[in-house]
Amino acid sequence: MATPRFYCPIPLPLNETIALPDNVAHHASRALRLREGDEIVLFDGKHGQYHAELLFTNGKAMAAIKHYNAQEHELKGKITLVQGLPSGDKMDWIIEKASELGVQHLIPVQAERSVLNLTGSRLEKRQDHWEKVAISAGEQCGRNRILQIEPLQTLARFVADHPQPDNKLLCHPEGGTDLVAYLKARPDIKEICLIVGPEGGWSDRELDLLKKNGARQITYGSRILRTETAGLALTAACSALMDWV
């Protein structure tokens, strides 16, 4: 069994014993049923990870921090996924798998054809839920840095905040540059931004906005991929083709 890992965004001083945050303590003692003396791994999302021994003092879960491991499990390059908001709970799947595949940033976009429409308290709850999904995925897959999820935004907001056109790849099934050919011609790039529409795709107006702001339309394979598949498939392809894994 792999050593249980917990995201713990608090100071983690070596050779000291700290009280675990309530959510971590509950997960360790109630959900996983860990016992006194079990080895655990803590990481703060900034760098490396800390190996510790689980202790219980007056019913309070504690961690005696033993040593630090600077090893990271990040891609050699940076991948950002711009994801048109899908229906239902598909975003949970996308966040979980994007984290496992090494995506550093995920930008959810309320597209014109997005079926789901999130506002107010409902949006706040969903955004908080997405953060928890990303944390859980990071704990499971061995990454010491949590996938960063930006606030849900319009496509116009994304374009305004990201004016540089370099390596913005508009994933579209109808025409465009072949992804493999595009990457082979650019062996030295270090960042890629993949832009994926919702179930109904980007509207003509959105496509025009993206292209006018430097996004290059690309294709990958001869089949049409679902929104929850496209970004993940292209992330894996880019990582392999660029030898970033």
XYZ file of C-alpha atoms in Angstrom:
245
model
C 0.000 0.000 0.000
C 1.320 3.451 -0.935
C 2.110 5.828 1.903
C -0.916 8.138 2.437
C -0.290 11.695 1.246
C -2.000 14.840 2.522
C -2.046 18.423 1.288
C -1.194 20.505 4.338
C -0.727 24.233 3.514
C 0.799 25.208 6.859
C 4.413 25.487 8.078
C 6.025 22.029 8.193
C 9.157 22.402 10.356
C 11.585 19.492 10.345
C 12.080 17.540 13.581
C 9.010 19.077 15.172
C 5.546 17.769 15.969
C 2.592 19.709 14.606
C -1.183 19.479 14.921
C -2.788 18.422 11.666
C -5.562 20.623 10.221
C -9.030 19.296 11.048
C -9.806 18.129 7.504
C -6.505 16.250 7.259
C -6.940 14.753 10.735
C -10.451 13.559 9.870
C -9.306 12.051 6.570
C -6.384 10.243 8.215
C -8.158 8.910 11.298
C -11.769 8.449 10.192
C -11.697 7.870 6.426
C -8.420 5.954 6.137
C -8.436 4.620 9.720
C -4.714 5.187 10.175
C -3.162 4.343 13.512
C -0.534 5.725 15.857
C 2.932 5.314 14.358
C 1.791 5.037 10.735
C 3.959 6.819 8.168
C 2.351 9.689 6.268
C 3.554 12.234 3.716
C 2.668 15.919 3.920
C 3.144 18.575 1.237
C 2.385 22.287 1.257
C 1.909 22.798 -2.483
C 5.047 24.934 -2.795
C 7.920 22.468 -3.022
C 8.807 18.886 -2.138
C 7.225 16.726 0.515
C 7.738 15.833 4.166
C 7.747 12.347 5.651
C 6.169 12.152 9.073
C 4.880 9.798 11.758
C 1.222 10.003 12.735
C 0.619 10.488 16.468
C -2.440 11.037 18.627
C -2.312 13.292 21.689
C -5.482 13.597 23.765
C -7.443 12.501 20.712
C -5.793 15.134 18.526
C -4.052 13.956 15.348
C -0.439 15.122 15.204
C 2.481 14.628 12.834
C 6.119 14.225 13.891
C 7.993 15.489 10.836
C 11.052 13.324 10.176
C 12.667 14.339 6.893
C 12.228 16.350 3.702
C 12.251 15.039 0.127
C 12.762 17.687 -2.567
C 11.663 15.408 -5.414
C 9.014 16.848 -7.749
C 6.786 15.141 -10.286
C 5.970 18.043 -12.614
C 6.149 18.094 -16.405
C 9.268 19.595 -17.985
C 7.039 22.099 -19.785
C 3.930 24.030 -18.788
C 0.454 23.127 -20.019
C -2.581 25.339 -19.416
C -6.031 23.952 -20.226
C -8.790 26.418 -21.111
C -11.986 24.418 -20.764
C -15.423 25.498 -21.959
C -17.755 24.733 -19.053
C -19.295 21.282 -19.658
C -22.607 19.968 -18.370
C -23.215 18.021 -15.179
C -20.188 16.922 -13.189
C -17.884 16.419 -16.186
C -15.604 19.175 -14.895
C -14.785 16.993 -11.875
C -13.474 14.296 -14.226
C -11.524 16.836 -16.277
C -9.906 18.377 -13.176
C -8.982 15.002 -11.709
C -7.405 13.651 -14.888
C -5.768 16.955 -15.850
C -4.058 16.942 -12.468
C -2.844 13.376 -12.973
C -1.515 14.255 -16.432
C 0.460 17.232 -15.145
C -1.564 20.265 -16.257
C -0.447 23.285 -14.197
C -3.359 25.673 -14.768
C -7.004 25.123 -15.655
C -9.166 28.043 -16.768
C -12.911 27.284 -16.860
C -14.848 29.418 -19.352
C -18.579 30.111 -19.394
C -19.047 29.657 -23.131
C -22.045 30.761 -25.179
C -23.036 27.133 -25.710
C -22.346 25.911 -22.177
C -25.443 24.119 -20.893
C -24.488 24.731 -17.268
C -24.833 28.299 -16.028
C -23.208 29.022 -12.682
C -23.661 32.269 -10.755
C -23.732 33.568 -7.177
C -23.572 31.107 -4.289
C -23.952 28.158 -6.633
C -20.783 29.198 -8.441
C -18.922 29.730 -5.157
C -19.844 26.240 -3.974
C -18.858 24.679 -7.291
C -15.531 26.545 -7.372
C -14.769 25.348 -3.824
C -15.704 21.811 -4.845
C -13.361 21.968 -7.847
C -10.503 23.018 -5.566
C -11.154 19.991 -3.357
C -11.176 17.689 -6.394
C -7.792 19.108 -7.459
C -6.352 18.605 -3.965
C -7.575 15.024 -3.781
C -6.139 14.286 -7.224
C -2.778 15.780 -6.237
C -2.648 13.678 -3.091
C -3.414 10.522 -5.041
C -1.119 10.981 -8.043
C 2.050 12.017 -6.198
C 2.297 15.650 -7.300
C 3.530 18.121 -4.715
C 1.931 21.082 -6.485
C -1.820 21.428 -6.758
C -3.465 22.118 -10.111
C -4.346 25.812 -10.074
C -7.949 26.502 -11.076
C -8.786 30.059 -12.028
C -12.245 31.574 -11.369
C -14.921 30.804 -13.956
C -14.780 33.557 -16.585
C -15.997 34.609 -19.998
C -13.930 33.977 -23.097
C -13.528 37.740 -23.532
C -12.008 37.931 -20.053
C -9.575 35.115 -20.857
C -8.493 36.809 -24.087
C -8.009 40.148 -22.328
C -5.940 38.604 -19.535
C -3.812 36.490 -21.902
C -2.951 38.751 -24.861
C 0.190 36.906 -25.972
C -0.555 34.593 -28.935
C 2.363 32.200 -28.447
C 1.295 28.550 -28.531
C -2.415 29.075 -27.899
C -3.850 25.983 -29.570
C -7.551 26.020 -30.431
C -8.707 22.408 -30.420
C -11.238 22.082 -33.228
C -12.315 19.051 -35.287
C -12.935 20.966 -38.518
C -9.697 21.948 -40.208
C -6.495 23.409 -38.887
C -2.857 22.484 -38.407
C -2.040 18.922 -37.416
C -0.901 18.906 -33.765
C 2.000 16.534 -34.395
C 3.334 18.646 -37.266
C 2.925 21.836 -35.239
C 4.915 20.510 -32.280
C 7.632 18.862 -34.378
C 8.308 22.244 -35.993
C 8.741 23.839 -32.552
C 10.978 21.521 -30.491
C 12.064 24.254 -28.070
C 8.715 25.544 -26.808
C 8.203 25.371 -23.045
C 4.556 26.385 -22.704
C 1.346 25.271 -24.406
C -2.196 26.546 -23.902
C -4.919 24.134 -25.052
C -8.358 25.669 -25.675
C -11.320 23.262 -25.644
C -14.980 24.181 -26.171
C -18.053 22.810 -24.343
C -20.334 20.074 -25.713
C -21.719 22.250 -28.497
C -18.336 23.699 -29.381
C -17.371 27.356 -29.548
C -19.796 29.678 -31.345
C -18.694 31.379 -34.567
C -18.279 34.603 -32.634
C -16.061 32.923 -30.045
C -13.977 31.210 -32.719
C -13.480 34.541 -34.439
C -12.444 36.181 -31.160
C -9.877 33.478 -30.437
C -8.381 33.543 -33.922
C -8.155 37.334 -33.944
C -6.190 37.101 -30.700
C -3.582 34.670 -31.938
C -5.045 31.230 -31.275
C -3.996 28.664 -33.879
C -6.603 26.101 -34.847
C -5.255 22.544 -34.584
C -6.562 19.027 -35.084
C -5.517 15.689 -33.635
C -6.577 12.442 -35.242
C -9.527 11.757 -37.512
C -12.192 11.324 -34.831
C -14.288 13.896 -32.989
C -13.494 13.866 -29.269
C -15.975 14.763 -26.540
C -15.254 17.874 -24.497
C -14.250 15.800 -21.460
C -11.841 13.771 -23.628
C -10.283 16.361 -25.938
C -8.206 18.382 -23.483
C -6.940 15.283 -21.710
C -6.034 13.470 -24.929
C -4.169 16.501 -26.266
C -2.413 17.034 -22.939
C -1.116 13.464 -23.026
C -0.125 13.832 -26.689
C 1.738 17.111 -26.098
C 3.567 15.676 -23.076
C 4.688 12.638 -25.033
C 5.573 14.439 -28.267
C 7.595 17.110 -26.428
C 9.166 14.541 -24.068
C 7.897 16.455 -21.048
C 6.733 13.420 -19.103
